[in-house]
Structures are given as C-alpha cells and as structure tokens.
mmCIF file of N, CA, C and O in Angstrom:
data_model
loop_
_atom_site.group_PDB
_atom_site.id
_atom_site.type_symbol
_atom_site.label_atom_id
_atom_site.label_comp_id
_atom_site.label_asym_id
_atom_site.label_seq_id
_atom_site.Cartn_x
_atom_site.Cartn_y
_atom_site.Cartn_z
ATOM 1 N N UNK K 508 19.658 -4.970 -12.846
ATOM 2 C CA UNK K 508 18.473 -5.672 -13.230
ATOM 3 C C UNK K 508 17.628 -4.870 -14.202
ATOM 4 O O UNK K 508 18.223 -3.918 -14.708
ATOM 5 N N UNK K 509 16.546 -5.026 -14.517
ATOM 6 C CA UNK K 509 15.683 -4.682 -15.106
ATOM 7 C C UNK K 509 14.750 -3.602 -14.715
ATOM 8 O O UNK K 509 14.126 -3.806 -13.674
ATOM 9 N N UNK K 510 14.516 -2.427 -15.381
ATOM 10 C CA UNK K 510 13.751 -1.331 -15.179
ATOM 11 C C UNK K 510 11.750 -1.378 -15.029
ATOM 12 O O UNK K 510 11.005 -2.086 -15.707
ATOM 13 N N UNK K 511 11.497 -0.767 -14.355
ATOM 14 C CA UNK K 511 10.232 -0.974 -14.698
ATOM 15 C C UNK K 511 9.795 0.356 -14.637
ATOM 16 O O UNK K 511 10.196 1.131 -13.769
ATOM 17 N N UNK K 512 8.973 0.670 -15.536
ATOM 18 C CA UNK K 512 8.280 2.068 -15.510
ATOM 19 C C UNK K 512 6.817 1.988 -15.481
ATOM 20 O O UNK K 512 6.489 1.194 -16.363
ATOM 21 N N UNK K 513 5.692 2.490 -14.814
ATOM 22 C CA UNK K 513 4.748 2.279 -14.922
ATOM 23 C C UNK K 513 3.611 3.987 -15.119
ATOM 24 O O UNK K 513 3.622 5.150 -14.716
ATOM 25 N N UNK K 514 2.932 3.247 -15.834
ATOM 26 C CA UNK K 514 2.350 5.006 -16.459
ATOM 27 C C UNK K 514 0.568 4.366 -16.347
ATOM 28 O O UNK K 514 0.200 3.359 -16.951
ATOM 29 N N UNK K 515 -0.166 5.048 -15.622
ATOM 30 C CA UNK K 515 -1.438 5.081 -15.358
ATOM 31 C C UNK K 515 -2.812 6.384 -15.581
ATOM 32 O O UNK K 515 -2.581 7.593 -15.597
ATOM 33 N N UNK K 516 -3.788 5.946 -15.689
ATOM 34 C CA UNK K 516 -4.916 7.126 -15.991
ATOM 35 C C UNK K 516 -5.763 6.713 -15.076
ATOM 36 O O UNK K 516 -6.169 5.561 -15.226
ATOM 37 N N UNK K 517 -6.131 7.275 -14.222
ATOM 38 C CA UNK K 517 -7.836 7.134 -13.489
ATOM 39 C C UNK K 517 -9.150 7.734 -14.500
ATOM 40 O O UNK K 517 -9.426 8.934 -14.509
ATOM 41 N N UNK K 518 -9.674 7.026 -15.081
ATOM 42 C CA UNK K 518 -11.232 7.784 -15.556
ATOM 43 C C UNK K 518 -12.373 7.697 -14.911
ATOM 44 O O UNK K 518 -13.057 6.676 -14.985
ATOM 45 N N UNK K 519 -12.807 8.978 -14.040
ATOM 46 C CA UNK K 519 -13.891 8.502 -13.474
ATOM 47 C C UNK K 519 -15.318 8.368 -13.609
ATOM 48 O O UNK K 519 -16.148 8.123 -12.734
ATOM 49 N N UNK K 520 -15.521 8.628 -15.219
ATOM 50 C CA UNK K 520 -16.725 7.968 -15.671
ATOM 51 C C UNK K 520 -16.508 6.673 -15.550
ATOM 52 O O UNK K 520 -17.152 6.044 -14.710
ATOM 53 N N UNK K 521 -15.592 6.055 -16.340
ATOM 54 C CA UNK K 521 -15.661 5.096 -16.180
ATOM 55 C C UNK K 521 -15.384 3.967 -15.052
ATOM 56 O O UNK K 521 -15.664 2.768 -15.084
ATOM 57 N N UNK K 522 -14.635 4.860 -13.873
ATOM 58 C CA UNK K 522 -13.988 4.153 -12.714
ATOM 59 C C UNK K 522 -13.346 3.233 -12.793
ATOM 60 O O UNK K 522 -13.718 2.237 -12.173
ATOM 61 N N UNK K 523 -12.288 3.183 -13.475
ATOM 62 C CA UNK K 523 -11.116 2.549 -14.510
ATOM 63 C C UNK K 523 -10.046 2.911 -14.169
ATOM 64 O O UNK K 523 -10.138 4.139 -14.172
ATOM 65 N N UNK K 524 -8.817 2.577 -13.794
ATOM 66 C CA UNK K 524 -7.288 2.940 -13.481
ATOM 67 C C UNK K 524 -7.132 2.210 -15.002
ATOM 68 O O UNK K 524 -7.469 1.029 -15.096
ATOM 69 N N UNK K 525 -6.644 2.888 -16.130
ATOM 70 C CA UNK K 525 -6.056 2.124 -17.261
ATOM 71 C C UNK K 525 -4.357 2.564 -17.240
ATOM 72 O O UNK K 525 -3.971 3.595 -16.689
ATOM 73 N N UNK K 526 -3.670 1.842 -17.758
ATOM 74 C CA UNK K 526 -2.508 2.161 -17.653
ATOM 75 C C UNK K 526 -1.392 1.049 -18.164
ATOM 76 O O UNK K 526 -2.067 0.201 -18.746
ATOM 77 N N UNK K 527 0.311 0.568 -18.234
ATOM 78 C CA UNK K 527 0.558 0.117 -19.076
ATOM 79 C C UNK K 527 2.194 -0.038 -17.817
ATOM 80 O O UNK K 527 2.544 0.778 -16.965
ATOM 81 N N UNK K 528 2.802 -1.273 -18.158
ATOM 82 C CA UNK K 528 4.005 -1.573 -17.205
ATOM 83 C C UNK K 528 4.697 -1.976 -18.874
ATOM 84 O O UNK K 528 4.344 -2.445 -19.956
ATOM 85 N N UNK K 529 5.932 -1.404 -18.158
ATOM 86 C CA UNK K 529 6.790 -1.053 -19.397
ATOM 87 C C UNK K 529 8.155 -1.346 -18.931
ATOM 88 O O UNK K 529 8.884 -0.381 -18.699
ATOM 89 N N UNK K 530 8.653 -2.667 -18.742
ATOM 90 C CA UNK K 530 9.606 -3.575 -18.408
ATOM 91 C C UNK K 530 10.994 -3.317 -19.544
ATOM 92 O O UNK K 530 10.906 -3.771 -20.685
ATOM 93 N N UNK K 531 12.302 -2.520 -19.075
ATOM 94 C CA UNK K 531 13.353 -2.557 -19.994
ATOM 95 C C UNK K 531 14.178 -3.527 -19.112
ATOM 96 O O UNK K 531 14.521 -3.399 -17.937
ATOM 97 N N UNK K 532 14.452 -4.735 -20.171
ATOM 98 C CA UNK K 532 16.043 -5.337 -19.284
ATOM 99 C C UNK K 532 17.233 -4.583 -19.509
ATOM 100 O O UNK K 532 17.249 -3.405 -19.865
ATOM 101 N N UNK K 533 18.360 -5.396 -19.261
ATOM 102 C CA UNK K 533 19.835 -4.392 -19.374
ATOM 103 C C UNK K 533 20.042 -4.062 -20.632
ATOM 104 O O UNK K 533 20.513 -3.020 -21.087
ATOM 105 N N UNK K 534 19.463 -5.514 -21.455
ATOM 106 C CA UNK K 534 20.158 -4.995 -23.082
ATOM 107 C C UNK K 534 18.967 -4.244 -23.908
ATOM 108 O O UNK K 534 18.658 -4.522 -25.066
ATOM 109 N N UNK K 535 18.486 -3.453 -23.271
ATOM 110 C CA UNK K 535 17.889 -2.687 -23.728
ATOM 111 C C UNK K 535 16.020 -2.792 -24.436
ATOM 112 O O UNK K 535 15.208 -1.938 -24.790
ATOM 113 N N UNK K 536 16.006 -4.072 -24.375
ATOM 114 C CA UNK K 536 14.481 -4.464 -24.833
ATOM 115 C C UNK K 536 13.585 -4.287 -24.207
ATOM 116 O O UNK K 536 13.468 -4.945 -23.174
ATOM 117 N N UNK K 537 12.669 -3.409 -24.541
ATOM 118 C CA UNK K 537 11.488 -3.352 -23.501
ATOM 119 C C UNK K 537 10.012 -4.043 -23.993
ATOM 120 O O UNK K 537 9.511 -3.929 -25.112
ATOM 121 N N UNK K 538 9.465 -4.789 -22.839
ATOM 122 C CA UNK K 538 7.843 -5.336 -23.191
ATOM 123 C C UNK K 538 7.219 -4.277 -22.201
ATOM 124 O O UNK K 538 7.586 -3.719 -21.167
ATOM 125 N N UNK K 539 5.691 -4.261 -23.309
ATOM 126 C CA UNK K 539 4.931 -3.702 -22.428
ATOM 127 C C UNK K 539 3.474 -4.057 -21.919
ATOM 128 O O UNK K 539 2.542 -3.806 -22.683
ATOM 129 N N UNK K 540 3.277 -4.481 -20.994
ATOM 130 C CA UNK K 540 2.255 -5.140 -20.511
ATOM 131 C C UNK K 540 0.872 -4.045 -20.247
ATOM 132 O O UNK K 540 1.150 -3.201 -19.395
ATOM 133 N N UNK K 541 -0.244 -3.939 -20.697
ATOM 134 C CA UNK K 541 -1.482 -3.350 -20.683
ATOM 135 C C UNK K 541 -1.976 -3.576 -19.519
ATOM 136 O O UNK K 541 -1.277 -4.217 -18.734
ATOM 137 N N UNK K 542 -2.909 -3.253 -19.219
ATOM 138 C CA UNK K 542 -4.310 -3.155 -18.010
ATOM 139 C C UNK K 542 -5.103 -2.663 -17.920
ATOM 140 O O UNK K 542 -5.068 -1.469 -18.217
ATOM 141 N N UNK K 543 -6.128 -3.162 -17.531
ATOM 142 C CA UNK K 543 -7.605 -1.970 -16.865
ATOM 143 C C UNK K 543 -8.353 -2.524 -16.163
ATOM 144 O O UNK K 543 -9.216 -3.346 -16.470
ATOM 145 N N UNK K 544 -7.948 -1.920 -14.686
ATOM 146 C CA UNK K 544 -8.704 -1.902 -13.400
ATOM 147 C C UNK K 544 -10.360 -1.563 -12.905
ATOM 148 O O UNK K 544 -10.198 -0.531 -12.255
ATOM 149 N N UNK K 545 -11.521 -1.806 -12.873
ATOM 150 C CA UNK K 545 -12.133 -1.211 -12.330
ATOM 151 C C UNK K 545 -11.338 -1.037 -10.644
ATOM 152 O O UNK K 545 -10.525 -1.648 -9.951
ATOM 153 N N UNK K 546 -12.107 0.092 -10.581
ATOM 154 C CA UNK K 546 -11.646 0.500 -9.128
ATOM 155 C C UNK K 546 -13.008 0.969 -8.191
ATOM 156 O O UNK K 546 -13.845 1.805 -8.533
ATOM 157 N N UNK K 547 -12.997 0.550 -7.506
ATOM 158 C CA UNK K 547 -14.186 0.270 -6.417
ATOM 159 C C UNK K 547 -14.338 1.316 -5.320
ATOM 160 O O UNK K 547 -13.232 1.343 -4.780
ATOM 161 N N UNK K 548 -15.098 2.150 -4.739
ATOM 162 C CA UNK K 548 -15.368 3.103 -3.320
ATOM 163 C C UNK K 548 -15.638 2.123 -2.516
ATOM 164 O O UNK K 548 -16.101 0.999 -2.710
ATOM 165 N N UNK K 549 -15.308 2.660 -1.624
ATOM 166 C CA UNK K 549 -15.059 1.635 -0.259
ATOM 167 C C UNK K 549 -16.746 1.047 0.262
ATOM 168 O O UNK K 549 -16.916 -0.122 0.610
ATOM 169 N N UNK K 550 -17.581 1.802 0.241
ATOM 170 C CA UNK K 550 -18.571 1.307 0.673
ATOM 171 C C UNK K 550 -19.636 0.684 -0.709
ATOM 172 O O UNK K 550 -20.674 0.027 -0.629
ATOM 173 N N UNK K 551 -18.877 1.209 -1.970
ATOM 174 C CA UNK K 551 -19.369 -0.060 -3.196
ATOM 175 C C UNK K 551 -18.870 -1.325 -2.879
ATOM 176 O O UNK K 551 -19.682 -2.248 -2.955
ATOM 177 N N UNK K 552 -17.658 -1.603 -2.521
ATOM 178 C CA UNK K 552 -17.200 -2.646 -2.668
ATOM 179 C C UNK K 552 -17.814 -3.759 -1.531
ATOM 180 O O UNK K 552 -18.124 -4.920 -1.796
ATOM 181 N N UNK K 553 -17.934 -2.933 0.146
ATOM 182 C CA UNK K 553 -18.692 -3.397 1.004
ATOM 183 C C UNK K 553 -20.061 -3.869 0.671
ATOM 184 O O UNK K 553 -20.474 -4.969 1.036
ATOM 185 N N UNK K 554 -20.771 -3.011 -0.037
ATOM 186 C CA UNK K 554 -22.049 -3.403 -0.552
ATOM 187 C C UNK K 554 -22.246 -4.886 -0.805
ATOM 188 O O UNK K 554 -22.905 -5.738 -0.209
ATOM 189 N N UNK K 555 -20.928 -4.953 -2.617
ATOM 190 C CA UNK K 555 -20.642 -5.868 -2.901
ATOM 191 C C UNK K 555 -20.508 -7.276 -2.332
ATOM 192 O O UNK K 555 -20.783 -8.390 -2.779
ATOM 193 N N UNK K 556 -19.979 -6.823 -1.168
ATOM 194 C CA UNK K 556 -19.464 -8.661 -0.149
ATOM 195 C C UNK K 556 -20.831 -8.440 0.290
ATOM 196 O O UNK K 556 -21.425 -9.404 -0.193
ATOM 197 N N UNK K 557 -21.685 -7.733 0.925
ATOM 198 C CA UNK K 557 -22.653 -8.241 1.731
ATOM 199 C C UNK K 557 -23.951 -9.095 0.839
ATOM 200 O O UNK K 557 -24.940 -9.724 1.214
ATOM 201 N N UNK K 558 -23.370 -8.752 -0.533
ATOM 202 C CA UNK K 558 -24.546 -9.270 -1.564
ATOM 203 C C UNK K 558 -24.664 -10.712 -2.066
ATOM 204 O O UNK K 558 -25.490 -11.540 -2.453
ATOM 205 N N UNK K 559 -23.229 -10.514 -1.813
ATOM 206 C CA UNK K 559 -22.732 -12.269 -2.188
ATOM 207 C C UNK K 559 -22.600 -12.897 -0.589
ATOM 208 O O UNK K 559 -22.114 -14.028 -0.572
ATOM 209 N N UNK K 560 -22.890 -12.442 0.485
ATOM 210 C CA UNK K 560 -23.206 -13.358 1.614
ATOM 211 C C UNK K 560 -22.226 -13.191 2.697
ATOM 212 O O UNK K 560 -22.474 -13.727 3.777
ATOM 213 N N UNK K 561 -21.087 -12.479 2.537
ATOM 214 C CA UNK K 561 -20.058 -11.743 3.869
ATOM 215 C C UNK K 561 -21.272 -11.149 5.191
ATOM 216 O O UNK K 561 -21.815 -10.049 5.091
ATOM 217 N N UNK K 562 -21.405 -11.638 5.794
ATOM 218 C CA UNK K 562 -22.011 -10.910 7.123
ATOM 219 C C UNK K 562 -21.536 -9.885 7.451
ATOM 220 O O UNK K 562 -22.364 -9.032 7.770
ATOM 221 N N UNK K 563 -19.806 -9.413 7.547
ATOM 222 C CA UNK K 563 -19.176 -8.409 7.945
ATOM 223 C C UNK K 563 -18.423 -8.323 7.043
ATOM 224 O O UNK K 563 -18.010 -9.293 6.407
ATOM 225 N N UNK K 564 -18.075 -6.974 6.806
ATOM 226 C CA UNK K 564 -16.721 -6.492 6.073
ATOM 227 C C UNK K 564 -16.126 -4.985 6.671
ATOM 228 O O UNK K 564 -16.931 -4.058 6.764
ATOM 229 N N UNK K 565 -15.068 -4.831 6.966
ATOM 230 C CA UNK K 565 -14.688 -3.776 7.607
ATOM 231 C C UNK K 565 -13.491 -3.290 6.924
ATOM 232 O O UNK K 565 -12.601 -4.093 6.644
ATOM 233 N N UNK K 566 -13.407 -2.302 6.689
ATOM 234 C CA UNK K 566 -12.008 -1.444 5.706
ATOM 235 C C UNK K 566 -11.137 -1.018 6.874
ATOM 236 O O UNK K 566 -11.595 -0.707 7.973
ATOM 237 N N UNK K 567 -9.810 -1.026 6.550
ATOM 238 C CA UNK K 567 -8.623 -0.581 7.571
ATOM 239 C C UNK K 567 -8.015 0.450 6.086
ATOM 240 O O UNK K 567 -8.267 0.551 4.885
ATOM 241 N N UNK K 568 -7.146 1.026 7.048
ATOM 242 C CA UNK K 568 -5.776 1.687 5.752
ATOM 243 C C UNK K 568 -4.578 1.451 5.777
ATOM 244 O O UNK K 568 -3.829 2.176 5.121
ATOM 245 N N UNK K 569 -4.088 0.433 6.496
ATOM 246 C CA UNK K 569 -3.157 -0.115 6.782
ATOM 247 C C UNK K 569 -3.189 -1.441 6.938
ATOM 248 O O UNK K 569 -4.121 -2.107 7.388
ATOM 249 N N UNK K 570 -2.036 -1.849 6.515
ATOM 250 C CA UNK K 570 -2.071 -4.011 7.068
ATOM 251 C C UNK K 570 -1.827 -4.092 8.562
ATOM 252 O O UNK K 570 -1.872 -5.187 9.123
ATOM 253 N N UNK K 571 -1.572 -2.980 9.225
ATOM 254 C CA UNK K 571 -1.522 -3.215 10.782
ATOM 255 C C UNK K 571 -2.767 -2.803 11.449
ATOM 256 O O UNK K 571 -2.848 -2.650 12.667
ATOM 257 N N UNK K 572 -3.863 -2.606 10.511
ATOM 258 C CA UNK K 572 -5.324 -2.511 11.349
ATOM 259 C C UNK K 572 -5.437 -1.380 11.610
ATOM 260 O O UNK K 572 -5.931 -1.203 12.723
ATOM 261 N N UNK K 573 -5.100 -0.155 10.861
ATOM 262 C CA UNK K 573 -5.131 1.120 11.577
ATOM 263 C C UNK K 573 -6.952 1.550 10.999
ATOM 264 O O UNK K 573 -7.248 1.539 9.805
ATOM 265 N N UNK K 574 -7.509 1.740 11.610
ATOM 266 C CA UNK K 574 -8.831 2.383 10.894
ATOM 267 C C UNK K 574 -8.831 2.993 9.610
ATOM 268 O O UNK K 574 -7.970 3.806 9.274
ATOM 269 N N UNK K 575 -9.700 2.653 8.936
ATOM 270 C CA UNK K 575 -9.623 3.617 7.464
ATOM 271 C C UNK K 575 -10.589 5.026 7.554
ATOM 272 O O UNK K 575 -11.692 5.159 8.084
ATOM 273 N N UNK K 576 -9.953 5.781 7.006
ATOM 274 C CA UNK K 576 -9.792 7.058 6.378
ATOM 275 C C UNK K 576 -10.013 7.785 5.443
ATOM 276 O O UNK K 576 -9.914 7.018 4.485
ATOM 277 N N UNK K 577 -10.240 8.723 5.073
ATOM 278 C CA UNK K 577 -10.555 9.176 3.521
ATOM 279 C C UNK K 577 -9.039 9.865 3.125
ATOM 280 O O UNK K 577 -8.733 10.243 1.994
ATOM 281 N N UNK K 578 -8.182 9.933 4.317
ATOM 282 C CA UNK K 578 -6.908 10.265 3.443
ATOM 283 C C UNK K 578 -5.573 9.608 3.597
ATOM 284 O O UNK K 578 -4.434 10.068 3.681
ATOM 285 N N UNK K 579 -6.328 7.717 3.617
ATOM 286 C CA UNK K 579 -5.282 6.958 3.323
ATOM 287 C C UNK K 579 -5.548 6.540 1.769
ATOM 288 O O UNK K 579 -6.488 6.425 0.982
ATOM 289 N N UNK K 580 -4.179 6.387 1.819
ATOM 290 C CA UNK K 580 -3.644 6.085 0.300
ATOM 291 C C UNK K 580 -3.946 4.810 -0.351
ATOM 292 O O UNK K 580 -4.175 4.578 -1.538
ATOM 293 N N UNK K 581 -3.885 3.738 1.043
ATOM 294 C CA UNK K 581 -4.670 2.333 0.622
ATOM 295 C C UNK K 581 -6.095 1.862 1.372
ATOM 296 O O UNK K 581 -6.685 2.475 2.262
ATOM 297 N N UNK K 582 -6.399 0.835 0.866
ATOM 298 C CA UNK K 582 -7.520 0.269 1.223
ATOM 299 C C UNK K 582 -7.283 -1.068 1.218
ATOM 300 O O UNK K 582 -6.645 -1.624 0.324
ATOM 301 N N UNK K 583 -8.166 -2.102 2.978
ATOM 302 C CA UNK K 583 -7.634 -2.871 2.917
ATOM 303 C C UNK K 583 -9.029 -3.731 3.573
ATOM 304 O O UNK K 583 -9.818 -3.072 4.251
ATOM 305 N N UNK K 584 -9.198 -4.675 3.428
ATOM 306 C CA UNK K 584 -10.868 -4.700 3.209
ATOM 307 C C UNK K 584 -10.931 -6.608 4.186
ATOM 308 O O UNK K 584 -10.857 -7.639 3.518
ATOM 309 N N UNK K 585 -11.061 -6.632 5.616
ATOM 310 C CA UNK K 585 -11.347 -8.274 6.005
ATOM 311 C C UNK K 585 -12.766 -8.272 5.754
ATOM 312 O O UNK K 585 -13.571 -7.382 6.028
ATOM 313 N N UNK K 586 -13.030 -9.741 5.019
ATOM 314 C CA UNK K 586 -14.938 -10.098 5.009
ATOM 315 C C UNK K 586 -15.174 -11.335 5.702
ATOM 316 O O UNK K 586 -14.746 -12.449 5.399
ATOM 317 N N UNK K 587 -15.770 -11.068 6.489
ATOM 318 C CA UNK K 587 -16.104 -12.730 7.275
ATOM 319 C C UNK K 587 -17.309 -13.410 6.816
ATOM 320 O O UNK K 587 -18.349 -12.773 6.985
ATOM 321 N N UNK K 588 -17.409 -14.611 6.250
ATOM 322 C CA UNK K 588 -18.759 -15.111 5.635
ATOM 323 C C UNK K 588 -19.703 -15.685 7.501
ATOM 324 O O UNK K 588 -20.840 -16.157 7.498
#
C-alpha cells in the first residue's frame, strides 16, 4: 500500500503543532497535505467548554477512563452541557 510519512513542529509562542503528511503510493507519487493545529492546555481548553455553557468537563489520559496526568501522552476531554 501506500506510505505515509508525517513530519511536525510544536511552536510555543505560537501554540501551533504545524507540520505536513506526505502520502507516497507504490508508483512512486507523493502528495503532500499541510496543517496547523492550535493546541490547547488542558485547563485552557476546560476553561473554554465552561464558557460556552458545559457545566462539567473532566480530562482522562486514556479512552478507558484512566485519570489524567501530566505524563500522559494523550488527552481526552467528556463535557456535559
């Protein structure tokens, strides 16, 4: 199948993941697709839902509900209006 390579920058002035997916098929052609993420701290983003009207929002670090952490790798965010 088809390759994918993906190459990224975090800037944290700007709090931006920029970065670029770079798709080769077999016969050799590659597209390359752009991006730029803002990227959010966990209790910005909480802020965020409570502003627009979420009553609760609670961060996990896992999809199995494990409590979040400062040294999990993801972030995973339920908001209940």
């Amino acid at each position: 199948g088809s390759k994918l390579r993906v190459i990224d920058h975090y800037d944290p002035v700007s709090k931006r993941m920029n970065g670029a997916w770079i798709i080769t098929a077999q016969d050799g052609t590659s597209t390359r697709k752009d991006y730029s993420v803002r990227v959010y701290e966990k209790d910005e983003f909480i802020d965020m839902c409570r502003e627009v009207g979420f009553r609760e929002c609670i961060a996990y670090s896992t999809w199995a509900g494990d409590p979040w952490s400062e040294d999990a790798e993801e972030i995973m965010f339920v908001a209940t209006k």
